[in-house]
PDB file of C-alpha atoms and ligand atoms in Angstrom:
ATOM      1  CA  UNK A   1      61.777 155.586  58.573  1.00 46.00           C
ATOM      2  CA  UNK A   2      62.593 153.161  55.805  1.00 57.00           C
ATOM      3  CA  UNK A   3      59.645 151.325  54.281  1.00 71.00           C
ATOM      4  CA  UNK A   4      59.743 148.425  56.645  1.00 89.00           C
ATOM      5  CA  UNK A   5      57.542 148.869  59.662  1.00 97.00           C
ATOM      6  CA  UNK A   6      55.243 146.074  60.730  1.00 98.00           C
ATOM      7  CA  UNK A   7      51.462 146.351  60.516  1.00 98.00           C
ATOM      8  CA  UNK A   8      49.086 146.435  63.467  1.00 98.00           C
ATOM      9  CA  UNK A   9      46.157 144.208  62.579  1.00 98.00           C
ATOM     10  CA  UNK A  10      43.256 143.708  64.983  1.00 99.00           C
ATOM     11  CA  UNK A  11      40.576 141.031  64.909  1.00 98.00           C
ATOM     12  CA  UNK A  12      37.302 141.972  66.575  1.00 98.00           C
ATOM     13  CA  UNK A  13      33.887 140.386  66.848  1.00 92.00           C
ATOM     14  CA  UNK A  14      31.471 138.942  69.360  1.00 82.00           C
ATOM     15  CA  UNK A  15      32.478 135.913  71.434  1.00 83.00           C
ATOM     16  CA  UNK A  16      32.818 132.638  69.454  1.00 87.00           C
ATOM     17  CA  UNK A  17      33.334 134.345  66.095  1.00 91.00           C
ATOM     18  CA  UNK A  18      36.703 132.562  65.796  1.00 94.00           C
ATOM     19  CA  UNK A  19      39.047 135.479  66.497  1.00 96.00           C
ATOM     20  CA  UNK A  20      41.621 133.580  68.534  1.00 97.00           C
ATOM     21  CA  UNK A  21      41.841 130.661  66.090  1.00 97.00           C
ATOM     22  CA  UNK A  22      42.216 133.049  63.160  1.00 98.00           C
ATOM     23  CA  UNK A  23      44.845 135.203  64.899  1.00 98.00           C
ATOM     24  CA  UNK A  24      46.946 132.103  65.580  1.00 98.00           C
ATOM     25  CA  UNK A  25      46.594 130.827  62.019  1.00 98.00           C
ATOM     26  CA  UNK A  26      47.536 134.184  60.535  1.00 98.00           C
ATOM     27  CA  UNK A  27      50.660 134.495  62.702  1.00 98.00           C
ATOM     28  CA  UNK A  28      51.657 130.951  61.761  1.00 98.00           C
ATOM     29  CA  UNK A  29      51.109 131.564  58.039  1.00 98.00           C
ATOM     30  CA  UNK A  30      53.111 134.797  58.123  1.00 98.00           C
ATOM     31  CA  UNK A  31      55.975 133.135  59.986  1.00 98.00           C
ATOM     32  CA  UNK A  32      55.973 130.219  57.549  1.00 98.00           C
ATOM     33  CA  UNK A  33      56.304 132.654  54.668  1.00 97.00           C
ATOM     34  CA  UNK A  34      59.398 134.117  56.332  1.00 97.00           C
ATOM     35  CA  UNK A  35      57.837 137.244  57.833  1.00 97.00           C
ATOM     36  CA  UNK A  36      58.177 138.381  61.424  1.00 98.00           C
ATOM     37  CA  UNK A  37      54.806 138.251  63.146  1.00 98.00           C
ATOM     38  CA  UNK A  38      53.604 137.932  66.729  1.00 98.00           C
ATOM     39  CA  UNK A  39      50.224 137.678  68.399  1.00 98.00           C
ATOM     40  CA  UNK A  40      48.953 139.854  71.234  1.00 98.00           C
ATOM     41  CA  UNK A  41      45.643 139.548  73.018  1.00 98.00           C
ATOM     42  CA  UNK A  42      43.588 141.838  75.172  1.00 98.00           C
ATOM     43  CA  UNK A  43      42.910 141.557  77.979  1.00 98.00           C
ATOM     44  CA  UNK A  44      46.484 140.449  78.666  1.00 98.00           C
ATOM     45  CA  UNK A  45      45.748 138.515  81.853  1.00 98.00           C
ATOM     46  CA  UNK A  46      49.440 137.997  82.711  1.00 98.00           C
ATOM     47  CA  UNK A  47      50.157 141.483  84.097  1.00 98.00           C
ATOM     48  CA  UNK A  48      49.133 142.794  87.537  1.00 98.00           C
ATOM     49  CA  UNK A  49      46.330 144.822  85.959  1.00 98.00           C
ATOM     50  CA  UNK A  50      45.419 141.781  83.864  1.00 99.00           C
ATOM     51  CA  UNK A  51      45.018 139.716  87.012  1.00 98.00           C
ATOM     52  CA  UNK A  52      42.496 142.214  88.404  1.00 98.00           C
ATOM     53  CA  UNK A  53      40.611 141.987  85.112  1.00 98.00           C
ATOM     54  CA  UNK A  54      40.767 138.188  85.161  1.00 98.00           C
ATOM     55  CA  UNK A  55      39.315 138.054  88.638  1.00 98.00           C
ATOM     56  CA  UNK A  56      36.478 140.390  87.544  1.00 98.00           C
ATOM     57  CA  UNK A  57      35.729 138.313  84.418  1.00 98.00           C
ATOM     58  CA  UNK A  58      35.699 135.115  86.440  1.00 97.00           C
ATOM     59  CA  UNK A  59      33.259 136.828  88.832  1.00 97.00           C
ATOM     60  CA  UNK A  60      35.648 136.401  91.747  1.00 98.00           C
ATOM     61  CA  UNK A  61      35.519 140.149  92.320  1.00 98.00           C
ATOM     62  CA  UNK A  62      33.091 142.956  91.546  1.00 98.00           C
ATOM     63  CA  UNK A  63      34.279 146.288  90.234  1.00 98.00           C
ATOM     64  CA  UNK A  64      32.353 149.458  89.496  1.00 98.00           C
ATOM     65  CA  UNK A  65      31.685 149.821  85.717  1.00 98.00           C
ATOM     66  CA  UNK A  66      33.900 152.880  85.074  1.00 98.00           C
ATOM     67  CA  UNK A  67      36.692 151.355  87.148  1.00 98.00           C
ATOM     68  CA  UNK A  68      36.860 148.074  85.221  1.00 98.00           C
ATOM     69  CA  UNK A  69      36.667 149.996  81.944  1.00 99.00           C
ATOM     70  CA  UNK A  70      39.711 152.054  82.919  1.00 99.00           C
ATOM     71  CA  UNK A  71      41.586 148.900  83.921  1.00 99.00           C
ATOM     72  CA  UNK A  72      40.940 147.341  80.491  1.00 99.00           C
ATOM     73  CA  UNK A  73      42.285 150.521  78.914  1.00 99.00           C
ATOM     74  CA  UNK A  74      45.324 150.633  81.227  1.00 99.00           C
ATOM     75  CA  UNK A  75      45.988 147.015  80.261  1.00 99.00           C
ATOM     76  CA  UNK A  76      46.379 148.202  76.652  1.00 99.00           C
ATOM     77  CA  UNK A  77      48.450 151.278  77.505  1.00 99.00           C
ATOM     78  CA  UNK A  78      50.931 149.189  79.467  1.00 98.00           C
ATOM     79  CA  UNK A  79      51.736 147.324  76.221  1.00 98.00           C
ATOM     80  CA  UNK A  80      52.159 150.468  74.086  1.00 99.00           C
ATOM     81  CA  UNK A  81      55.974 150.745  74.397  1.00 98.00           C
ATOM     82  CA  UNK A  82      56.264 147.096  73.321  1.00 98.00           C
ATOM     83  CA  UNK A  83      53.774 147.545  70.461  1.00 98.00           C
ATOM     84  CA  UNK A  84      55.666 150.556  69.071  1.00 98.00           C
ATOM     85  CA  UNK A  85      59.036 148.874  69.436  1.00 98.00           C
ATOM     86  CA  UNK A  86      57.911 145.737  67.610  1.00 98.00           C
ATOM     87  CA  UNK A  87      56.210 147.624  64.784  1.00 98.00           C
ATOM     88  CA  UNK A  88      59.282 149.791  64.285  1.00 97.00           C
ATOM     89  CA  UNK A  89      61.440 146.656  64.158  1.00 97.00           C
ATOM     90  CA  UNK A  90      59.290 145.401  61.285  1.00 97.00           C
ATOM     91  CA  UNK A  91      57.312 142.836  63.265  1.00 98.00           C
ATOM     92  CA  UNK A  92      53.641 142.462  62.270  1.00 98.00           C
ATOM     93  CA  UNK A  93      51.366 142.375  65.313  1.00 98.00           C
ATOM     94  CA  UNK A  94      48.150 140.396  65.092  1.00 99.00           C
ATOM     95  CA  UNK A  95      45.895 141.397  67.957  1.00 99.00           C
ATOM     96  CA  UNK A  96      42.966 139.489  69.426  1.00 98.00           C
ATOM     97  CA  UNK A  97      40.610 142.330  70.575  1.00 98.00           C
ATOM     98  CA  UNK A  98      41.579 145.962  71.186  1.00 99.00           C
ATOM     99  CA  UNK A  99      39.953 149.231  72.226  1.00 99.00           C
ATOM    100  CA  UNK A 100      36.857 148.442  70.133  1.00 98.00           C
ATOM    101  CA  UNK A 101      35.962 145.533  72.421  1.00 98.00           C
ATOM    102  CA  UNK A 102      36.622 147.866  75.316  1.00 98.00           C
ATOM    103  CA  UNK A 103      34.070 150.390  74.080  1.00 98.00           C
ATOM    104  CA  UNK A 104      31.533 147.877  72.745  1.00 98.00           C
ATOM    105  CA  UNK A 105      31.363 145.853  75.964  1.00 98.00           C
ATOM    106  CA  UNK A 106      31.303 148.697  78.488  1.00 98.00           C
ATOM    107  CA  UNK A 107      28.932 150.891  76.503  1.00 98.00           C
ATOM    108  CA  UNK A 108      26.492 147.949  76.271  1.00 98.00           C
ATOM    109  CA  UNK A 109      25.969 148.403  80.028  1.00 98.00           C
ATOM    110  CA  UNK A 110      23.221 150.742  81.202  1.00 97.00           C
ATOM    111  CA  UNK A 111      24.251 154.367  81.622  1.00 97.00           C
ATOM    112  CA  UNK A 112      27.648 154.055  79.888  1.00 98.00           C
ATOM    113  CA  UNK A 113      28.059 156.248  76.805  1.00 97.00           C
ATOM    114  CA  UNK A 114      30.202 155.426  73.779  1.00 98.00           C
ATOM    115  CA  UNK A 115      31.922 158.826  73.958  1.00 97.00           C
ATOM    116  CA  UNK A 116      32.955 158.397  77.580  1.00 98.00           C
ATOM    117  CA  UNK A 117      34.129 154.862  76.868  1.00 98.00           C
ATOM    118  CA  UNK A 118      36.338 155.903  73.945  1.00 98.00           C
ATOM    119  CA  UNK A 119      38.191 158.607  75.800  1.00 98.00           C
ATOM    120  CA  UNK A 120      40.784 156.564  77.782  1.00 98.00           C
ATOM    121  CA  UNK A 121      41.883 154.796  74.581  1.00 98.00           C
ATOM    122  CA  UNK A 122      42.287 157.972  72.488  1.00 98.00           C
ATOM    123  CA  UNK A 123      45.869 158.085  71.177  1.00 98.00           C
ATOM    124  CA  UNK A 124      46.645 154.354  71.337  1.00 99.00           C
ATOM    125  CA  UNK A 125      48.597 153.081  68.317  1.00 99.00           C
ATOM    126  CA  UNK A 126      46.029 153.027  65.546  1.00 98.00           C
ATOM    127  CA  UNK A 127      45.471 149.668  63.856  1.00 98.00           C
ATOM    128  CA  UNK A 128      46.280 149.605  60.149  1.00 98.00           C
ATOM    129  CA  UNK A 129      43.342 147.247  59.717  1.00 98.00           C
ATOM    130  CA  UNK A 130      40.486 146.093  61.943  1.00 98.00           C
ATOM    131  CA  UNK A 131      38.855 142.917  60.693  1.00 98.00           C
ATOM    132  CA  UNK A 132      35.404 142.468  62.161  1.00 98.00           C
ATOM    133  CA  UNK A 133      34.336 138.824  62.147  1.00 97.00           C
ATOM    134  CA  UNK A 134      30.619 139.084  61.624  1.00 94.00           C
ATOM    135  CA  UNK A 135      28.483 136.393  63.251  1.00 90.00           C
ATOM    136  CA  UNK A 136      25.007 136.786  64.673  1.00 82.00           C
ATOM    137  CA  UNK A 137      24.891 136.272  68.452  1.00 72.00           C
ATOM    138  CA  UNK A 138      22.300 133.536  67.851  1.00 76.00           C
ATOM    139  CA  UNK A 139      24.695 131.675  65.544  1.00 84.00           C
ATOM    140  CA  UNK A 140      27.503 132.283  68.056  1.00 81.00           C
ATOM    141  CA  UNK A 141      25.425 130.679  70.805  1.00 76.00           C
ATOM    142  CA  UNK A 142      24.761 127.711  68.488  1.00 81.00           C
ATOM    143  CA  UNK A 143      28.520 127.100  68.198  1.00 83.00           C
ATOM    144  CA  UNK A 144      28.574 125.870  71.762  1.00 79.00           C
ATOM    145  CA  UNK A 145      27.608 126.717  75.269  1.00 73.00           C
ATOM    146  CA  UNK A 146      28.773 130.030  76.547  1.00 79.00           C
ATOM    147  CA  UNK A 147      31.186 129.640  79.433  1.00 81.00           C
ATOM    148  CA  UNK A 148      30.655 130.951  82.917  1.00 86.00           C
ATOM    149  CA  UNK A 149      32.532 134.233  82.531  1.00 92.00           C
ATOM    150  CA  UNK A 150      30.888 137.595  82.889  1.00 94.00           C
ATOM    151  CA  UNK A 151      29.284 138.885  79.617  1.00 93.00           C
ATOM    152  CA  UNK A 152      28.819 135.359  78.218  1.00 89.00           C
ATOM    153  CA  UNK A 153      25.103 135.459  77.484  1.00 88.00           C
ATOM    154  CA  UNK A 154      23.174 136.022  74.280  1.00 87.00           C
ATOM    155  CA  UNK A 155      21.264 139.159  75.314  1.00 91.00           C
ATOM    156  CA  UNK A 156      24.382 141.010  76.362  1.00 94.00           C
ATOM    157  CA  UNK A 157      26.238 139.880  73.221  1.00 91.00           C
ATOM    158  CA  UNK A 158      23.384 141.312  71.105  1.00 92.00           C
ATOM    159  CA  UNK A 159      23.834 144.681  72.794  1.00 95.00           C
ATOM    160  CA  UNK A 160      27.595 144.438  72.218  1.00 95.00           C
ATOM    161  CA  UNK A 161      27.041 143.651  68.531  1.00 94.00           C
ATOM    162  CA  UNK A 162      24.914 146.802  68.182  1.00 96.00           C
ATOM    163  CA  UNK A 163      27.712 148.899  69.717  1.00 97.00           C
ATOM    164  CA  UNK A 164      30.237 147.393  67.319  1.00 97.00           C
ATOM    165  CA  UNK A 165      27.958 148.377  64.404  1.00 97.00           C
ATOM    166  CA  UNK A 166      27.932 151.931  65.736  1.00 97.00           C
ATOM    167  CA  UNK A 167      31.748 152.001  66.040  1.00 98.00           C
ATOM    168  CA  UNK A 168      32.116 150.688  62.492  1.00 98.00           C
ATOM    169  CA  UNK A 169      30.429 153.794  61.100  1.00 98.00           C
ATOM    170  CA  UNK A 170      33.566 155.762  62.046  1.00 97.00           C
ATOM    171  CA  UNK A 171      35.521 156.073  58.805  1.00 95.00           C
ATOM    172  CA  UNK A 172      38.692 157.254  60.588  1.00 97.00           C
ATOM    173  CA  UNK A 173      39.313 153.576  61.356  1.00 98.00           C
ATOM    174  CA  UNK A 174      40.079 151.080  58.584  1.00 98.00           C
ATOM    175  CA  UNK A 175      37.310 148.546  59.265  1.00 98.00           C
ATOM    176  CA  UNK A 176      36.685 145.549  57.059  1.00 98.00           C
ATOM    177  CA  UNK A 177      33.779 143.235  57.792  1.00 97.00           C
ATOM    178  CA  UNK A 178      34.174 139.525  57.131  1.00 96.00           C
ATOM    179  CA  UNK A 179      31.446 136.900  57.204  1.00 95.00           C
ATOM    180  CA  UNK A 180      32.610 134.480  59.911  1.00 94.00           C
ATOM    181  CA  UNK A 181      29.864 131.964  59.192  1.00 93.00           C
ATOM    182  CA  UNK A 182      32.019 129.579  57.101  1.00 91.00           C
ATOM    183  CA  UNK A 183      34.880 127.128  57.392  1.00 94.00           C
ATOM    184  CA  UNK A 184      38.019 127.956  59.346  1.00 96.00           C
ATOM    185  CA  UNK A 185      40.146 127.520  56.201  1.00 98.00           C
ATOM    186  CA  UNK A 186      37.989 129.749  53.962  1.00 97.00           C
ATOM    187  CA  UNK A 187      37.991 132.447  56.592  1.00 97.00           C
ATOM    188  CA  UNK A 188      41.752 132.126  57.007  1.00 98.00           C
ATOM    189  CA  UNK A 189      42.353 132.591  53.259  1.00 98.00           C
ATOM    190  CA  UNK A 190      40.332 135.777  53.183  1.00 97.00           C
ATOM    191  CA  UNK A 191      41.916 137.173  56.341  1.00 98.00           C
ATOM    192  CA  UNK A 192      45.377 136.437  54.930  1.00 98.00           C
ATOM    193  CA  UNK A 193      44.724 138.234  51.682  1.00 97.00           C
ATOM    194  CA  UNK A 194      43.131 141.284  53.320  1.00 97.00           C
ATOM    195  CA  UNK A 195      45.996 141.463  55.826  1.00 98.00           C
ATOM    196  CA  UNK A 196      48.588 141.297  53.072  1.00 97.00           C
ATOM    197  CA  UNK A 197      47.131 144.417  51.441  1.00 95.00           C
ATOM    198  CA  UNK A 198      47.153 146.281  54.770  1.00 96.00           C
ATOM    199  CA  UNK A 199      50.758 145.260  55.445  1.00 97.00           C
ATOM    200  CA  UNK A 200      51.890 146.606  52.093  1.00 96.00           C
ATOM    201  CA  UNK A 201      50.166 149.935  52.738  1.00 95.00           C
ATOM    202  CA  UNK A 202      51.366 150.240  56.344  1.00 96.00           C
ATOM    203  CA  UNK A 203      55.025 149.615  55.535  1.00 95.00           C
ATOM    204  CA  UNK A 204      55.718 153.202  54.476  1.00 93.00           C
ATOM    205  CA  UNK A 205      53.344 155.011  56.831  1.00 96.00           C
ATOM    206  CA  UNK A 206      53.975 156.320  60.344  1.00 97.00           C
ATOM    207  CA  UNK A 207      52.053 154.650  63.168  1.00 98.00           C
ATOM    208  CA  UNK A 208      48.763 156.513  63.588  1.00 98.00           C
ATOM    209  CA  UNK A 209      46.939 157.562  66.761  1.00 98.00           C
ATOM    210  CA  UNK A 210      43.546 156.056  67.443  1.00 98.00           C
ATOM    211  CA  UNK A 211      40.473 158.366  67.548  1.00 98.00           C
ATOM    212  CA  UNK A 212      42.615 161.532  67.356  1.00 96.00           C
TER     213      UNK A 212
HETATM  214  P1  TMP B 301      38.501 137.016  75.939  1.00 94.53           P
HETATM  215  O1  TMP B 301      37.434 135.983  76.117  1.00 94.53           O
HETATM  216  O2  TMP B 301      38.837 137.326  74.528  1.00 94.53           O
HETATM  217  O3  TMP B 301      39.711 136.747  76.809  1.00 94.53           O
HETATM  218  O4  TMP B 301      37.876 138.407  76.469  1.00 94.53           O
HETATM  219  C1  TMP B 301      37.441 138.531  77.771  1.00 94.53           C
HETATM  220  C2  TMP B 301      36.175 139.318  77.897  1.00 94.53           C
HETATM  221  O5  TMP B 301      36.488 140.683  78.184  1.00 94.53           O
HETATM  222  C3  TMP B 301      35.240 139.325  76.702  1.00 94.53           C
HETATM  223  O6  TMP B 301      33.928 139.049  77.170  1.00 94.53           O
HETATM  224  C4  TMP B 301      35.305 140.741  76.200  1.00 94.53           C
HETATM  225  C5  TMP B 301      35.678 141.554  77.415  1.00 94.53           C
HETATM  226  N1  TMP B 301      36.439 142.781  77.170  1.00 94.53           N
HETATM  227  C6  TMP B 301      35.994 143.977  77.721  1.00 94.53           C
HETATM  228  O7  TMP B 301      34.938 144.034  78.340  1.00 94.53           O
HETATM  229  N2  TMP B 301      36.758 145.093  77.542  1.00 94.53           N
HETATM  230  C7  TMP B 301      37.941 145.075  76.853  1.00 94.53           C
HETATM  231  O8  TMP B 301      38.605 146.117  76.728  1.00 94.53           O
HETATM  232  C8  TMP B 301      38.378 143.820  76.292  1.00 94.53           C
HETATM  233  C9  TMP B 301      39.672 143.766  75.535  1.00 94.53           C
HETATM  234  C10 TMP B 301      37.599 142.701  76.476  1.00 94.53           C
END
């Protein structure tokens, strides 16, 4: 492959850390500088599997913990052909949550182990960079009321944060932690510069496989 593939860049963090805003700003900045970039988000609520997930998150349906975990994972796998195609075409993909949210949220539930939770996502396209927007759950709660969706409460978010910390100890993934407790513009500048470095490195490398 010529040195031209796009980079897969994931933004992770607890709710309200600013992931969605920053993903949008990064895509916009890349496009304005003449690069091809698109945003993806997980869960992708537009697919049939995504609609099951949406109904669960909105508490309109209840699903057994392993079952909903596997649906979140399937919702990523169904996008894999598209992800590979875009990256190979040289499009940078900026992704709002990925398998790390999958593992952090499910394994924060009683009786769910990190190892079991990782397994369905083993072999997904590996992100070239995972930016973790660090914000304490207390500060996140201060940024506004949590909504009414499942998982939107401070105690659960604290447990999720602890699972993210555990996942970040895995050096097979290119994690970078960013302090999200500052202005949208400052955060954007840092995210842009860290992403640029990852894009340059990714260009000549094959797409990796996550947790393999
Ligand atoms: P959103 O608010 O970014 O749309 O995410 C929806 C919720 O789903 C959020 O609380 C995190 C959770 N989640 C999982 O539990 N597992 C997953 O695999 C993903 C991607 C999100």
